Coordinates of C-alpha atoms in Angstrom, one line a residue:
M1 CA 0.8 -23.4 -18.5
E2 CA 0.2 -20.0 -17.0
S3 CA -1.7 -19.6 -13.7
A4 CA -5.3 -18.6 -14.2
S5 CA -5.1 -16.4 -11.1
K6 CA -3.9 -12.8 -11.2
I7 CA -0.9 -12.0 -9.2
A8 CA -0.8 -9.1 -6.7
L9 CA 2.3 -7.6 -5.1
V10 CA 1.7 -5.9 -1.7
T11 CA 4.4 -4.0 0.0
G12 CA 4.3 -3.9 3.7
G13 CA 2.3 -7.1 3.5
S14 CA 3.3 -8.8 6.7
R15 CA 1.0 -6.9 9.1
G16 CA -1.7 -4.4 9.6
L17 CA -3.4 -3.0 6.5
G18 CA -1.1 -4.8 4.1
K19 CA -1.8 -8.2 5.6
N20 CA -5.5 -7.5 5.4
M21 CA -5.2 -6.4 1.7
A22 CA -3.2 -9.6 0.9
L23 CA -5.8 -11.9 2.5
R24 CA -8.7 -10.1 0.9
L25 CA -7.1 -10.2 -2.5
A26 CA -6.5 -14.0 -2.0
E27 CA -10.1 -14.5 -0.9
K28 CA -11.1 -13.0 -4.3
G29 CA -9.0 -15.6 -6.1
N30 CA -5.7 -13.7 -6.6
D31 CA -2.2 -15.0 -5.9
V32 CA -0.1 -12.7 -3.7
I33 CA 3.6 -11.7 -3.4
V34 CA 4.0 -10.5 0.2
V35 CA 6.8 -7.9 0.4
Y36 CA 8.2 -7.3 3.9
R37 CA 11.0 -5.3 5.3
S38 CA 12.0 -7.1 8.5
R39 CA 9.2 -9.3 9.8
E40 CA 10.0 -12.5 7.9
Q41 CA 8.1 -14.9 10.3
E42 CA 4.9 -12.7 10.1
A43 CA 5.3 -12.6 6.3
N44 CA 5.5 -16.4 6.1
E45 CA 2.4 -16.6 8.3
V46 CA 0.5 -14.5 5.8
V47 CA 1.8 -16.7 3.0
A48 CA 0.5 -19.8 4.9
A49 CA -2.9 -18.1 5.4
I50 CA -3.1 -17.3 1.7
E51 CA -2.1 -20.9 0.7
A52 CA -4.8 -22.1 3.1
L53 CA -7.3 -20.2 1.0
G54 CA -6.2 -22.2 -2.1
Q55 CA -4.0 -19.5 -3.7
K56 CA -0.3 -19.3 -4.4
A57 CA 1.9 -16.9 -2.4
V58 CA 5.5 -16.1 -1.7
A59 CA 7.3 -13.7 0.7
I60 CA 10.1 -11.5 -0.5
Q61 CA 12.3 -9.0 1.6
L62 CA 12.7 -5.4 0.5
D63 CA 13.3 -2.1 2.2
T64 CA 11.3 0.3 0.0
A65 CA 13.4 3.2 1.2
L66 CA 16.5 1.9 -0.5
V67 CA 16.0 2.7 -4.2
K68 CA 19.5 1.3 -5.1
S69 CA 18.2 -2.2 -4.0
F70 CA 15.2 -2.2 -6.4
D71 CA 17.1 -3.5 -9.5
G72 CA 18.2 -6.6 -7.5
F73 CA 14.7 -7.0 -6.1
F74 CA 13.1 -7.1 -9.5
T75 CA 15.7 -9.5 -10.9
K76 CA 14.9 -11.8 -8.0
L77 CA 11.2 -11.3 -8.6
S78 CA 11.5 -12.2 -12.3
G79 CA 13.0 -15.5 -11.3
I80 CA 10.2 -16.2 -8.8
L81 CA 7.5 -15.4 -11.4
K82 CA 9.1 -17.8 -13.8
D83 CA 9.7 -20.6 -11.4
K84 CA 6.4 -20.4 -9.4
W85 CA 4.0 -19.1 -12.0
N86 CA 5.7 -19.6 -15.4
R87 CA 5.1 -16.0 -16.1
T88 CA 7.2 -12.9 -16.9
T89 CA 4.7 -10.4 -15.4
F90 CA 2.4 -9.7 -12.4
D91 CA -0.9 -7.8 -12.4
F92 CA -1.4 -5.6 -9.4
L93 CA 1.0 -3.4 -7.5
I94 CA -0.1 -2.2 -4.1
N95 CA 2.2 0.5 -2.7
N96 CA 1.3 0.1 1.0
A97 CA 4.6 0.0 2.9
G98 CA 4.7 2.8 5.5
I99 CA 6.4 4.1 8.6
S100 CA 5.2 6.6 11.2
R101 CA 7.2 9.5 12.5
P102 CA 4.7 11.8 14.2
S103 CA 6.0 15.2 15.3
A104 CA 4.9 18.8 15.4
F105 CA 5.9 20.9 12.4
A106 CA 8.2 23.0 14.6
E107 CA 10.0 19.9 16.0
T108 CA 10.4 17.7 12.9
S109 CA 14.0 16.5 12.4
E110 CA 15.6 16.3 9.0
D111 CA 16.3 12.6 9.6
D112 CA 12.6 11.9 10.3
F113 CA 11.6 14.0 7.2
D114 CA 14.0 12.0 5.0
D115 CA 12.8 8.7 6.4
L116 CA 9.2 9.6 5.6
L117 CA 10.2 11.0 2.2
N118 CA 12.1 7.8 1.2
V119 CA 9.4 5.4 2.1
H120 CA 6.2 7.3 1.3
F121 CA 7.1 9.2 -1.8
K122 CA 10.6 8.5 -3.3
G123 CA 10.3 4.7 -2.7
V124 CA 6.8 4.6 -4.2
Y125 CA 7.8 6.7 -7.2
F126 CA 10.8 4.5 -8.2
L127 CA 9.4 1.2 -7.2
S128 CA 6.5 1.8 -9.5
Q129 CA 8.8 3.1 -12.2
K130 CA 11.0 0.0 -12.0
A131 CA 8.0 -2.3 -11.8
L132 CA 6.7 -1.2 -15.2
P133 CA 8.5 -3.8 -17.3
L134 CA 7.0 -6.5 -15.1
L135 CA 3.6 -5.1 -14.8
A136 CA 1.1 -6.7 -17.2
G137 CA -1.0 -4.6 -19.6
G138 CA -4.4 -4.0 -18.1
G139 CA -2.9 -4.2 -14.6
R140 CA -3.6 -2.1 -11.5
I141 CA -1.6 0.2 -9.3
V142 CA -3.0 1.2 -5.9
N143 CA -1.1 3.9 -4.0
L144 CA -1.8 4.4 -0.3
S145 CA -2.6 7.9 0.7
T146 CA -4.3 9.2 3.9
G147 CA -7.2 11.2 5.1
L148 CA -4.6 13.5 6.6
A149 CA -3.9 14.9 3.1
R150 CA -7.5 16.4 3.2
F151 CA -7.9 17.3 6.8
S152 CA -5.1 18.5 9.2
T153 CA -4.3 16.9 12.5
P154 CA -1.2 18.4 14.3
G155 CA 1.7 16.0 14.3
Y156 CA 1.5 14.8 10.8
A157 CA 2.7 17.7 8.6
A158 CA 5.6 15.8 7.0
Y159 CA 3.7 12.5 6.6
A160 CA 0.6 14.1 5.2
S161 CA 2.7 16.2 2.8
M162 CA 4.3 13.1 1.3
K163 CA 0.8 11.6 0.9
G164 CA -0.4 14.8 -0.8
A165 CA 2.5 14.2 -3.3
I166 CA 1.2 10.7 -3.8
D167 CA -2.3 12.0 -4.6
T168 CA -0.7 14.2 -7.4
L169 CA 1.6 11.4 -8.6
T170 CA -1.4 9.0 -8.9
R171 CA -3.1 11.3 -11.4
Y172 CA 0.1 11.6 -13.5
M173 CA 0.7 7.9 -13.4
A174 CA -2.9 7.2 -14.4
K175 CA -2.6 9.5 -17.4
E176 CA 0.8 8.2 -18.6
L177 CA 0.0 4.5 -18.1
G178 CA -3.5 4.6 -19.4
G179 CA -2.3 3.6 -22.9
R180 CA -1.3 0.2 -21.5
G181 CA -4.8 -0.2 -19.9
I182 CA -3.2 0.2 -16.4
T183 CA -5.4 1.9 -13.8
V184 CA -3.8 3.9 -11.0
N185 CA -5.7 5.1 -8.0
A186 CA -4.9 6.4 -4.5
L187 CA -6.7 4.9 -1.5
A188 CA -6.9 7.2 1.5
P189 CA -7.7 5.5 4.8
G190 CA -8.9 7.5 7.8
A191 CA -7.8 6.6 11.4
I192 CA -7.4 2.9 11.5
Y193 CA -6.4 1.0 14.7
T194 CA -3.5 -1.2 13.8
D195 CA -0.1 -2.0 15.3
F196 CA 1.2 0.7 12.9
N197 CA -0.3 3.5 15.0
S198 CA -1.4 1.7 18.2
A199 CA 1.2 3.7 20.2
S200 CA -0.6 6.9 19.3
F201 CA -3.9 5.5 20.4
D202 CA -2.5 4.0 23.6
S203 CA -0.6 7.2 24.6
H204 CA -3.6 9.5 24.1
P205 CA -6.5 8.5 26.4
G206 CA -9.8 9.5 24.8
M207 CA -8.4 9.4 21.2
T208 CA -10.7 6.5 20.2
E209 CA -13.7 8.4 21.6
F210 CA -12.7 11.7 19.8
I211 CA -12.2 10.0 16.4
S212 CA -15.5 8.2 16.8
S213 CA -17.2 11.5 17.5
I214 CA -15.9 13.2 14.4
T215 CA -16.6 10.2 12.1
A216 CA -20.0 10.0 10.4
L217 CA -20.2 6.2 11.0
G218 CA -19.3 6.7 14.6
R219 CA -16.2 4.5 15.2
V220 CA -12.5 4.1 14.6
G221 CA -11.6 2.2 11.4
E222 CA -10.3 -1.4 11.3
P223 CA -8.0 -3.1 8.8
D224 CA -11.0 -5.1 7.5
D225 CA -12.5 -1.8 6.4
I226 CA -9.7 -1.3 3.9
G227 CA -8.5 -4.6 2.4
G228 CA -11.8 -5.3 0.5
V229 CA -11.6 -1.9 -1.2
V230 CA -8.2 -2.7 -2.5
A231 CA -9.5 -6.1 -3.8
F232 CA -12.3 -4.2 -5.5
L233 CA -10.0 -1.8 -7.2
C234 CA -8.1 -4.8 -8.5
S235 CA -11.2 -6.4 -9.9
E236 CA -12.7 -6.3 -13.3
D237 CA -15.6 -4.3 -11.9
A238 CA -13.3 -1.4 -11.2
R239 CA -11.8 -1.3 -14.7
W240 CA -13.2 2.2 -15.5
I241 CA -11.9 3.9 -12.3
T242 CA -8.5 5.6 -12.7
G243 CA -6.7 8.7 -11.4
Q244 CA -8.9 8.9 -8.4
R245 CA -8.3 9.6 -4.7
I246 CA -10.8 7.3 -2.8
E247 CA -11.1 8.1 0.8
V248 CA -12.1 5.2 3.1
S249 CA -12.5 6.9 6.4
G250 CA -16.1 6.3 7.5
G251 CA -16.7 10.0 6.9
M252 CA -14.1 11.8 9.1
F253 CA -14.4 15.6 9.4
L254 CA -17.2 15.8 6.9

């Protein structure tokens, strides 16, 4: 018998925004596949927290920068879906995995550029492509963008350019996958304090105050500001939203 719960796959699900997304999805009654690159113990802790909420969960390792590993990943995932859920498909793909390589445009190295490209654009493109046979009709894809694709903050030229590509890709995916009832949207957080970017905050005294001053709601974002929006986009209430870039920034640089 199939599980009554929908199944969400969250890349970068072991910490930060991805962890919050996974937990909020579980709170809404979804099962979760937590994809992590290197933090196995933290991923297992997220799985335990989801199970404590009464939902099924599993952790799987994947480096989303390594496209050649995707076929093996989906073969493994197929086995897990069959064994744990008695299903051949999952419902929601959350492309959240990310890395940070801040640098001025004039100083960006090719290696850092390639690392950002592989994780934030090429990896998302081909992971989503190769997920299609396993993604259920009427499913959801949420691609993580950034407020930095709308406003410009020195140090993020390469990163924001990849996310600008994600905004465009999202519209194309939404149009091409609409025939299967699959919605595709880009979620663009503003400045969020997580361990992903804590070094930037900690090395720039006054950054928190500055961001708060240019944000309509008057503070820096927190992971809990984001996860619930992902859960909403994966809900039946959001079924008529597709091809959109939804900024969740508290009103930065309005």
